Short mmCIF file of C-alpha atoms in Angstrom, two decimals:
data_model
loop_
_atom_site.label_atom_id
_atom_site.label_comp_id
_atom_site.label_asym_id
_atom_site.label_seq_id
_atom_site.Cartn_x
_atom_site.Cartn_y
_atom_site.Cartn_z
CA MET A 1 -115.07 115.19 118.32
CA ALA A 2 -117.04 112.07 117.44
CA GLY A 3 -115.96 109.19 115.23
CA SER A 4 -112.56 108.28 113.88
CA LEU A 5 -110.11 111.05 113.16
CA SER A 6 -108.74 111.30 109.65
CA THR A 7 -105.05 110.81 108.91
CA ARG A 8 -104.85 114.53 108.10
CA GLN A 9 -106.29 115.47 111.48
CA LEU A 10 -103.96 113.09 113.31
CA ALA A 11 -100.96 114.49 111.44
CA ALA A 12 -102.03 118.09 112.09
CA TYR A 13 -102.35 117.35 115.80
CA GLY A 14 -99.21 115.24 116.11
CA ALA A 15 -96.91 117.63 114.20
CA LEU A 16 -96.34 119.91 117.19
CA GLY A 17 -94.76 116.98 119.00
CA MET A 18 -91.79 117.19 116.61
CA PRO A 19 -90.29 120.56 117.68
CA LEU A 20 -91.27 120.06 121.32
CA THR A 21 -89.38 116.77 121.52
CA ALA A 22 -86.47 118.17 119.53
CA LEU A 23 -86.16 120.55 122.46
CA LEU A 24 -86.79 117.92 125.14
CA LEU A 25 -83.88 115.67 124.10
CA PRO A 26 -81.15 118.27 124.65
CA LEU A 27 -82.83 119.49 127.83
CA ALA A 28 -82.83 115.97 129.29
CA ILE A 29 -79.67 114.45 127.78
CA PHE A 30 -77.21 116.94 126.30
CA LEU A 31 -77.54 120.03 128.49
CA PRO A 32 -76.78 118.44 131.90
CA ALA A 33 -73.55 116.92 130.57
CA TYR A 34 -72.67 120.11 128.66
CA TYR A 35 -73.14 122.41 131.67
CA ALA A 36 -71.25 119.96 133.92
CA GLN A 37 -68.12 120.63 131.85
CA LEU A 38 -68.27 124.43 132.22
CA PRO A 39 -65.56 125.88 134.51
CA ALA A 40 -67.90 127.35 137.15
CA LEU A 41 -70.08 124.21 137.52
CA THR A 42 -69.71 120.60 138.63
CA THR A 43 -71.68 117.41 137.99
CA GLY A 44 -73.26 117.45 141.44
CA LEU A 45 -74.13 121.15 141.30
CA VAL A 46 -75.77 120.83 137.88
CA GLY A 47 -77.88 117.94 139.17
CA ALA A 48 -78.98 119.91 142.23
CA LEU A 49 -79.83 123.01 140.16
CA LEU A 50 -81.90 121.13 137.61
CA PHE A 51 -83.69 119.28 140.39
CA GLY A 52 -84.50 122.63 142.00
CA ALA A 53 -85.71 124.06 138.71
CA ARG A 54 -88.07 121.11 138.28
CA LEU A 55 -89.62 121.88 141.67
CA TRP A 56 -90.79 125.13 140.07
CA ASP A 57 -93.15 122.93 138.07
CA LEU A 58 -95.02 122.12 141.28
CA VAL A 59 -96.50 125.57 140.81
CA THR A 60 -96.55 126.03 137.04
CA ASP A 61 -97.97 122.67 135.99
CA LEU A 62 -100.91 122.73 138.37
CA GLY A 63 -101.47 126.43 137.71
CA VAL A 64 -101.46 126.08 133.93
CA GLY A 65 -103.64 122.96 134.06
CA TRP A 66 -106.22 124.62 136.31
CA ALA A 67 -106.16 127.89 134.39
CA SER A 68 -106.62 126.27 130.99
CA ASP A 69 -109.69 124.40 132.31
CA HIS A 70 -111.20 127.73 133.40
CA THR A 71 -110.20 129.78 130.36
CA ARG A 72 -113.08 131.35 128.44
CA SER A 73 -112.26 132.79 125.04
CA ARG A 74 -113.56 132.77 121.49
CA PHE A 75 -110.46 130.76 120.54
CA GLY A 76 -111.10 127.94 123.02
CA ARG A 77 -109.49 126.88 126.30
CA ARG A 78 -106.25 125.27 125.12
CA ARG A 79 -105.22 127.36 122.11
CA PRO A 80 -104.48 130.68 123.93
CA TRP A 81 -102.08 129.00 126.37
CA ILE A 82 -100.14 127.25 123.61
CA VAL A 83 -99.81 130.48 121.64
CA LEU A 84 -98.72 132.53 124.68
CA GLY A 85 -96.25 129.87 125.82
CA THR A 86 -94.39 129.77 122.49
CA PRO A 87 -92.37 133.03 122.86
CA VAL A 88 -91.64 132.23 126.52
CA LEU A 89 -90.21 128.84 125.58
CA LEU A 90 -88.21 130.22 122.67
CA LEU A 91 -86.64 132.89 124.89
CA GLY A 92 -85.65 130.46 127.62
CA ALA A 93 -84.34 127.89 125.13
CA TRP A 94 -82.12 130.46 123.41
CA ALA A 95 -80.40 131.35 126.67
CA LEU A 96 -80.02 127.71 127.76
CA PHE A 97 -78.69 126.53 124.40
CA THR A 98 -76.14 129.33 123.99
CA PRO A 99 -74.55 129.82 127.44
CA PRO A 100 -71.33 131.78 127.87
CA GLN A 101 -68.33 129.80 129.10
CA THR A 102 -68.55 131.86 132.29
CA ALA A 103 -72.12 130.73 133.02
CA THR A 104 -72.76 130.31 136.75
CA TRP A 105 -75.33 128.43 138.80
CA LEU A 106 -77.60 131.50 138.74
CA TYR A 107 -77.60 131.59 134.93
CA LEU A 108 -78.54 127.92 134.64
CA LEU A 109 -81.23 128.10 137.31
CA GLY A 110 -82.84 131.33 136.11
CA TRP A 111 -83.14 130.43 132.45
CA SER A 112 -84.26 126.90 133.29
CA LEU A 113 -87.19 128.35 135.23
CA ILE A 114 -88.23 130.46 132.24
CA ALA A 115 -87.85 127.61 129.74
CA TYR A 116 -89.81 125.19 131.93
CA LEU A 117 -92.61 127.73 132.34
CA GLY A 118 -92.92 128.08 128.56
CA TRP A 119 -92.83 124.32 128.20
CA SER A 120 -95.72 123.91 130.67
CA MET A 121 -97.79 126.59 128.94
CA ILE A 122 -97.53 124.66 125.66
CA MET A 123 -97.27 120.99 126.54
CA LEU A 124 -100.03 120.63 129.12
CA PRO A 125 -102.82 122.25 127.05
CA TYR A 126 -101.50 120.38 123.99
CA GLN A 127 -101.73 116.98 125.69
CA THR A 128 -105.13 117.84 127.17
CA TRP A 129 -106.39 118.86 123.74
CA GLY A 130 -105.33 115.44 122.43
CA ALA A 131 -107.20 113.64 125.20
CA GLU A 132 -110.35 115.59 124.33
CA LEU A 133 -110.24 114.82 120.59
CA SER A 134 -111.93 111.44 121.06
CA ALA A 135 -113.83 109.57 123.76
CA ASP A 136 -113.16 106.17 122.15
CA TYR A 137 -110.94 103.70 124.05
CA ASP A 138 -108.89 102.64 121.01
CA GLU A 139 -109.04 105.94 119.10
CA ARG A 140 -107.19 107.65 121.92
CA SER A 141 -104.26 105.31 121.33
CA ARG A 142 -104.18 106.46 117.69
CA VAL A 143 -104.03 110.09 118.84
CA THR A 144 -101.19 109.50 121.26
CA ALA A 145 -99.40 107.26 118.74
CA ALA A 146 -99.52 110.06 116.15
CA ARG A 147 -98.01 112.46 118.66
CA GLU A 148 -95.29 109.98 119.61
CA ILE A 149 -94.33 109.27 115.98
CA PHE A 150 -93.74 112.96 115.36
CA ALA A 151 -91.96 113.14 118.70
CA VAL A 152 -89.52 110.46 117.61
CA VAL A 153 -88.94 112.32 114.33
CA GLY A 154 -88.10 115.41 116.37
CA THR A 155 -85.77 113.34 118.51
CA LEU A 156 -83.94 112.02 115.43
CA ILE A 157 -83.49 115.58 114.17
CA ALA A 158 -82.14 116.61 117.57
CA ILE A 159 -79.59 113.78 117.29
CA ILE A 160 -78.59 114.05 113.65
CA LEU A 161 -78.30 117.84 113.31
CA PRO A 162 -75.64 118.36 116.03
CA ASN A 163 -73.71 115.31 114.81
CA VAL A 164 -73.56 116.63 111.24
CA LEU A 165 -72.06 119.85 112.56
CA MET A 166 -69.58 117.96 114.74
CA GLN A 167 -68.46 115.92 111.74
CA ARG A 168 -67.68 119.24 110.05
CA GLY A 169 -65.53 120.46 112.91
CA GLY A 170 -68.10 121.94 115.27
CA ASP A 171 -68.58 121.17 118.96
CA THR A 172 -71.52 120.49 121.27
CA GLY A 173 -72.20 124.19 121.63
CA ASP A 174 -72.53 124.59 117.86
CA GLY A 175 -74.93 121.64 117.78
CA LEU A 176 -77.12 123.13 120.51
CA GLU A 177 -77.27 126.47 118.72
CA ALA A 178 -78.29 124.74 115.47
CA LEU A 179 -81.07 122.95 117.32
CA TYR A 180 -82.36 126.25 118.57
CA TRP A 181 -82.61 127.64 115.04
CA PHE A 182 -84.52 124.53 114.02
CA LEU A 183 -86.86 125.10 116.97
CA LEU A 184 -87.31 128.77 116.08
CA VAL A 185 -88.55 127.84 112.59
CA SER A 186 -90.42 124.59 113.21
CA LEU A 187 -92.30 125.43 116.42
CA PRO A 188 -94.33 128.35 114.98
CA LEU A 189 -94.97 126.43 111.73
CA CYS A 190 -96.22 123.29 113.47
CA LEU A 191 -98.31 125.43 115.81
CA LEU A 192 -99.94 127.07 112.78
CA VAL A 193 -100.71 123.64 111.32
CA LEU A 194 -102.35 122.63 114.61
CA LEU A 195 -104.43 125.79 114.88
CA ILE A 196 -105.68 125.53 111.30
CA GLY A 197 -106.03 121.77 110.96
CA VAL A 198 -107.56 120.69 114.29
CA ARG A 199 -110.77 121.97 115.81
CA GLU A 200 -110.83 122.23 119.58
CA PRO A 201 -113.75 120.16 120.93
CA LYS A 202 -116.53 121.90 122.77
CA ARG A 203 -116.31 122.05 126.52
CA GLN A 204 -117.62 118.95 128.28
CA ARG A 205 -120.18 119.24 131.02
CA ASP A 206 -118.79 120.98 134.05
CA GLY A 207 -120.26 118.83 136.79
CA HIS A 208 -120.37 120.14 140.32
CA ALA A 209 -116.83 119.25 141.34
CA GLY A 210 -115.27 121.17 138.46
CA LEU A 211 -116.27 124.43 140.13
CA ASN A 212 -116.21 123.43 143.80
CA LEU A 213 -112.71 123.02 145.21
CA ARG A 214 -113.69 120.82 148.16
CA ASN A 215 -115.79 118.44 146.07
CA GLY A 216 -113.14 118.46 143.37
CA VAL A 217 -110.39 117.39 145.75
CA ARG A 218 -112.67 114.70 147.16
CA LEU A 219 -113.34 113.23 143.73
CA LEU A 220 -109.67 113.48 142.84
CA THR A 221 -108.59 111.49 145.89
CA GLN A 222 -111.38 108.94 145.42
CA ASN A 223 -110.43 108.29 141.79
CA ARG A 224 -108.69 104.95 142.38
CA PRO A 225 -107.47 104.44 138.79
CA PHE A 226 -106.00 107.94 138.87
CA ARG A 227 -104.03 107.29 142.05
CA ARG A 228 -102.75 103.98 140.77
CA LEU A 229 -101.77 105.32 137.37
CA LEU A 230 -100.05 108.35 138.86
CA ILE A 231 -97.84 106.16 141.05
CA ALA A 232 -96.97 103.85 138.16
CA TYR A 233 -96.39 106.78 135.81
CA LEU A 234 -94.05 108.53 138.23
CA LEU A 235 -92.01 105.40 138.96
CA ASN A 236 -91.77 104.40 135.31
CA GLY A 237 -90.81 107.96 134.39
CA PHE A 238 -88.04 107.85 136.98
CA ALA A 239 -86.82 104.55 135.52
CA ASN A 240 -86.75 106.13 132.05
CA ALA A 241 -85.10 109.33 133.25
CA LEU A 242 -82.00 107.65 134.71
CA PRO A 243 -80.64 106.20 131.44
CA ALA A 244 -81.73 109.34 129.58
CA VAL A 245 -79.71 111.75 131.72
CA LEU A 246 -76.77 109.33 131.95
CA PHE A 247 -76.66 108.26 128.31
CA VAL A 248 -73.84 110.61 127.28
CA PHE A 249 -71.74 109.66 130.30
CA PHE A 250 -72.30 105.91 129.76
CA VAL A 251 -71.42 105.89 126.06
CA GLU A 252 -68.42 108.23 126.36
CA HIS A 253 -66.91 106.96 129.63
CA ARG A 254 -68.07 103.33 129.90
CA LEU A 255 -67.98 102.32 126.24
CA GLU A 256 -65.31 104.92 125.34
CA ALA A 257 -67.18 105.66 122.12
CA SER A 258 -66.64 108.72 119.91
CA GLN A 259 -69.14 111.54 119.40
CA ALA A 260 -70.08 110.05 116.02
CA GLU A 261 -70.71 106.64 117.58
CA LEU A 262 -72.75 108.27 120.34
CA GLY A 263 -74.96 109.97 117.76
CA PHE A 264 -75.31 106.76 115.76
CA ALA A 265 -76.45 104.85 118.86
CA LEU A 266 -79.13 107.45 119.53
CA VAL A 267 -80.34 107.30 115.93
CA VAL A 268 -80.57 103.49 116.12
CA TYR A 269 -82.46 103.67 119.41
CA PHE A 270 -85.09 106.17 118.32
CA LEU A 271 -85.46 104.77 114.82
CA SER A 272 -86.23 101.44 116.47
CA ALA A 273 -88.96 103.25 118.42
CA VAL A 274 -90.59 104.43 115.17
CA LEU A 275 -90.55 100.91 113.72
CA GLY A 276 -91.49 99.22 116.99
CA LEU A 277 -94.61 101.22 117.88
CA PRO A 278 -96.91 99.90 115.11
CA ILE A 279 -95.67 96.37 115.76
CA TRP A 280 -96.53 96.62 119.45
CA LEU A 281 -99.93 98.14 118.68
CA TRP A 282 -100.65 95.31 116.24
CA VAL A 283 -99.54 92.61 118.69
CA GLY A 284 -101.65 94.09 121.47
CA ARG A 285 -104.64 95.14 119.36
CA HIS A 286 -106.97 92.89 121.36
CA TRP A 287 -105.30 93.46 124.73
CA SER A 288 -106.22 96.01 127.34
CA LYS A 289 -103.84 98.95 127.28
CA HIS A 290 -102.38 98.30 130.71
CA ARG A 291 -101.38 94.73 129.83
CA LEU A 292 -99.65 95.96 126.68
CA TRP A 293 -97.75 98.49 128.78
CA CYS A 294 -96.69 95.75 131.22
CA ALA A 295 -95.45 93.56 128.36
CA SER A 296 -93.27 96.39 127.05
CA MET A 297 -91.79 97.04 130.50
CA LEU A 298 -90.95 93.36 130.98
CA TRP A 299 -89.37 93.18 127.53
CA VAL A 300 -87.16 96.23 127.96
CA SER A 301 -86.11 95.08 131.45
CA GLY A 302 -84.93 91.75 130.07
CA VAL A 303 -82.90 93.55 127.40
CA PHE A 304 -81.53 96.43 129.42
CA ILE A 305 -80.18 94.40 132.31
CA LEU A 306 -77.31 93.35 130.01
CA ALA A 307 -75.96 96.91 129.64
CA PRO A 308 -73.83 97.03 132.86
CA PHE A 309 -71.71 94.14 131.58
CA LEU A 310 -70.50 96.16 128.59
CA GLY A 311 -67.15 97.89 128.54
CA PRO A 312 -64.73 99.72 126.24
CA GLY A 313 -65.23 98.80 122.60
CA ASP A 314 -68.55 96.99 123.10
CA LEU A 315 -70.43 99.26 120.72
CA VAL A 316 -71.98 96.48 118.61
CA PRO A 317 -73.60 94.65 121.57
CA TYR A 318 -74.79 98.03 122.81
CA LEU A 319 -76.42 98.74 119.45
CA VAL A 320 -78.28 95.43 119.74
CA ILE A 321 -79.59 96.59 123.12
CA CYS A 322 -80.57 99.91 121.51
CA VAL A 323 -82.58 98.10 118.80
CA LEU A 324 -84.39 95.71 121.14
CA GLY A 325 -84.91 98.24 123.92
CA GLY A 326 -85.72 101.16 121.64
CA ALA A 327 -88.53 99.15 120.02
CA CYS A 328 -90.45 99.54 123.31
CA LEU A 329 -90.01 103.29 123.65
CA GLY A 330 -93.00 104.33 121.54
CA VAL A 331 -95.50 102.09 123.30
CA ASP A 332 -94.02 103.05 126.69
CA GLN A 333 -94.86 106.68 125.91
CA ALA A 334 -98.09 106.37 123.91
CA ILE A 335 -100.03 103.83 125.98
CA PRO A 336 -99.78 105.53 129.41
CA ALA A 337 -100.84 108.80 127.77
CA SER A 338 -103.87 107.05 126.28
CA ILE A 339 -104.75 105.54 129.67
CA GLN A 340 -104.53 109.01 131.21
CA ALA A 341 -107.37 110.19 129.00
CA ASP A 342 -109.48 107.20 130.07
CA VAL A 343 -108.86 107.89 133.75
CA ILE A 344 -110.26 111.40 133.36
CA ASP A 345 -113.56 109.82 132.33
CA GLU A 346 -113.83 108.34 135.83
CA ASP A 347 -113.75 111.87 137.18
CA THR A 348 -116.20 113.18 134.58
CA ALA A 349 -118.68 110.37 135.23
CA ALA A 350 -118.54 111.12 138.96
CA GLY A 351 -119.49 114.77 138.39
CA GLY A 352 -116.09 116.44 138.04
CA GLY A 353 -116.21 117.15 134.29
CA GLY A 354 -114.21 119.85 132.57
CA ARG A 355 -111.02 119.25 134.57
CA ALA A 356 -108.80 117.50 132.02
CA GLY A 357 -106.26 120.31 132.22
CA LEU A 358 -105.87 119.84 135.97
CA TYR A 359 -105.33 116.11 135.51
CA PHE A 360 -102.72 116.64 132.83
CA GLY A 361 -101.12 119.24 135.07
CA LEU A 362 -100.70 116.55 137.70
CA TRP A 363 -99.31 114.10 135.15
CA GLY A 364 -97.03 116.77 133.75
CA LEU A 365 -95.83 117.36 137.28
CA ALA A 366 -95.15 113.62 137.67
CA THR A 367 -93.23 113.60 134.38
CA LYS A 368 -90.99 116.47 135.38
CA LEU A 369 -90.57 115.21 138.92
CA ALA A 370 -89.38 111.91 137.47
CA ILE A 371 -86.78 113.68 135.34
CA ALA A 372 -85.77 115.84 138.30
CA LEU A 373 -85.33 112.74 140.46
CA GLY A 374 -83.21 111.20 137.71
CA VAL A 375 -80.84 114.16 137.61
CA GLY A 376 -81.12 114.93 141.33
CA LEU A 377 -80.23 111.37 142.35
CA ALA A 378 -77.85 110.22 139.63
CA PHE A 379 -75.54 113.23 139.47
CA PRO A 380 -74.88 113.56 143.24
CA VAL A 381 -74.37 109.77 143.57
CA LEU A 382 -71.90 109.86 140.69
CA ASP A 383 -70.20 112.79 142.36
CA LEU A 384 -69.87 110.79 145.61
CA ALA A 385 -68.42 107.87 143.64
CA GLY A 386 -65.72 110.17 142.28
CA PHE A 387 -67.09 110.48 138.75
CA ASP A 388 -65.89 113.55 136.85
CA ALA A 389 -67.11 114.32 133.32
CA LYS A 390 -63.87 116.16 132.55
CA ILE A 391 -61.42 113.27 133.21
CA ASP A 392 -60.92 109.51 132.94
CA ASN A 393 -62.60 107.69 135.84
CA ASP A 394 -61.68 104.68 138.00
CA ASP A 395 -63.57 101.37 138.19
CA THR A 396 -65.69 102.43 141.16
CA ALA A 397 -67.04 105.47 139.34
CA LEU A 398 -67.66 103.52 136.13
CA TRP A 399 -69.47 100.65 137.89
CA THR A 400 -71.61 103.16 139.76
CA LEU A 401 -72.44 104.71 136.40
CA GLY A 402 -73.45 101.29 135.03
CA LEU A 403 -75.66 100.48 138.00
CA LEU A 404 -77.47 103.82 137.83
CA TYR A 405 -77.79 103.61 134.06
CA ALA A 406 -79.33 100.14 133.81
CA VAL A 407 -79.75 98.10 137.01
CA VAL A 408 -81.72 100.66 139.04
CA PRO A 409 -84.14 101.40 136.15
CA VAL A 410 -84.80 97.67 135.62
CA VAL A 411 -85.55 97.15 139.32
CA ILE A 412 -87.97 100.08 139.28
CA LYS A 413 -89.80 98.85 136.18
CA LEU A 414 -90.19 95.38 137.68
CA CYS A 415 -91.83 97.04 140.68
CA VAL A 416 -94.20 98.99 138.42
CA VAL A 417 -95.52 95.93 136.58
CA PRO A 418 -97.51 94.53 139.58
CA VAL A 419 -99.05 97.98 140.12
CA VAL A 420 -100.31 98.12 136.52
CA TRP A 421 -101.08 94.46 135.79
CA ASN A 422 -104.61 94.39 137.25
CA PHE A 423 -105.43 98.02 136.50
CA PRO A 424 -109.19 98.48 137.12
CA LEU A 425 -109.97 100.56 134.02
CA ASP A 426 -110.10 98.22 131.02
CA ARG A 427 -112.08 98.33 127.76
CA GLN A 428 -115.27 97.04 129.40
CA ARG A 429 -115.16 99.49 132.29
CA HIS A 430 -114.48 102.37 129.91
CA ALA A 431 -117.54 101.44 127.84
CA GLN A 432 -119.63 101.59 131.01
CA LEU A 433 -118.28 105.06 131.81
CA GLN A 434 -119.06 106.33 128.32
CA ALA A 435 -122.60 104.94 128.57
CA SER A 436 -123.16 106.68 131.91
CA MET A 437 -122.06 110.03 130.43
CA SER A 438 -124.13 109.82 127.26
#
């Protein structure tokens, strides 16, 4: 699709990000803590099970990405996968969000596999579709920013809706069920808006590597920006996953805050992301994307390192951290996704066109592996430190929680910055790639 996209087109594309992220928040934050409190499960076991379920994505993400690249239908390559994945995701989400109190490890593992499969069938073609909407270096940031704004709206709904029910006497289980009903209504509606309001671009040139496995793998491994971005993306995702999966534990056990205060902190954090994204994009409007990403990582590291020093009753200082750190969230999500689309052009220019789905399958795999590492590392380490979500914990367990929640993520982000700082694909290089493909 040539030229600038209209606001209507951007909104029609971005809208699907709202229900998808309304689902992602409970999957990443609420569900691990909720299942850890069930009688038949423990914190360490839940972490191990969710890590194992994420390994399933080694197969599904690459499979869906490859298959959507090779799909031939009158409806396009990406649309059929999104439509087929919707009922799969809704089925898995219903079971995960409404578990019986007697739920065992097999229940959690089995339904997680189904939900993650549905998620892959929707999210990977959806992100790939976004990357294909424009070939312009800056326009791609508008596309990903539109998706992230709707994603933050979905996140706020996922926070506010359960908290409203809890204020009226409900519990976490009631909140999760309410989120499912929101998903059941909003996901099909937003999908319909996408299908009607956004035209899927025509297939790019195939190139030789797109059809030849050996040549394709060779180009993939020789794509230096791809390798570099994938490493940075995985590490940064791991750094983001740790505080995400430990947020409930940190606020409830370290700050000793109430459920209402927990919900308020999340609202402040994600509302700051909505307000912060346009500010960051304006500040970095003349920067290369990778430098803007580095600036956001350095900023959030300087803010977040203060979190381990907080204790019971320190809600106000924590809210300040939420405002300053949350302001970086949007750019930390939107800019790497925009760079991903640019990196695919390296492959296309080298003769491997038509493989955007495979690339986003690899990035989707990195995203989920990062979350899996967050749960798979943090929960067992907490278990070894004696942390128990069902009781009050000693100083050793609480300090371990603080280190995993803030110090480890900051160290990781500071290691990512040198990897990204001199990223070889800037605005000038991208213009050269576009010229070679025209």
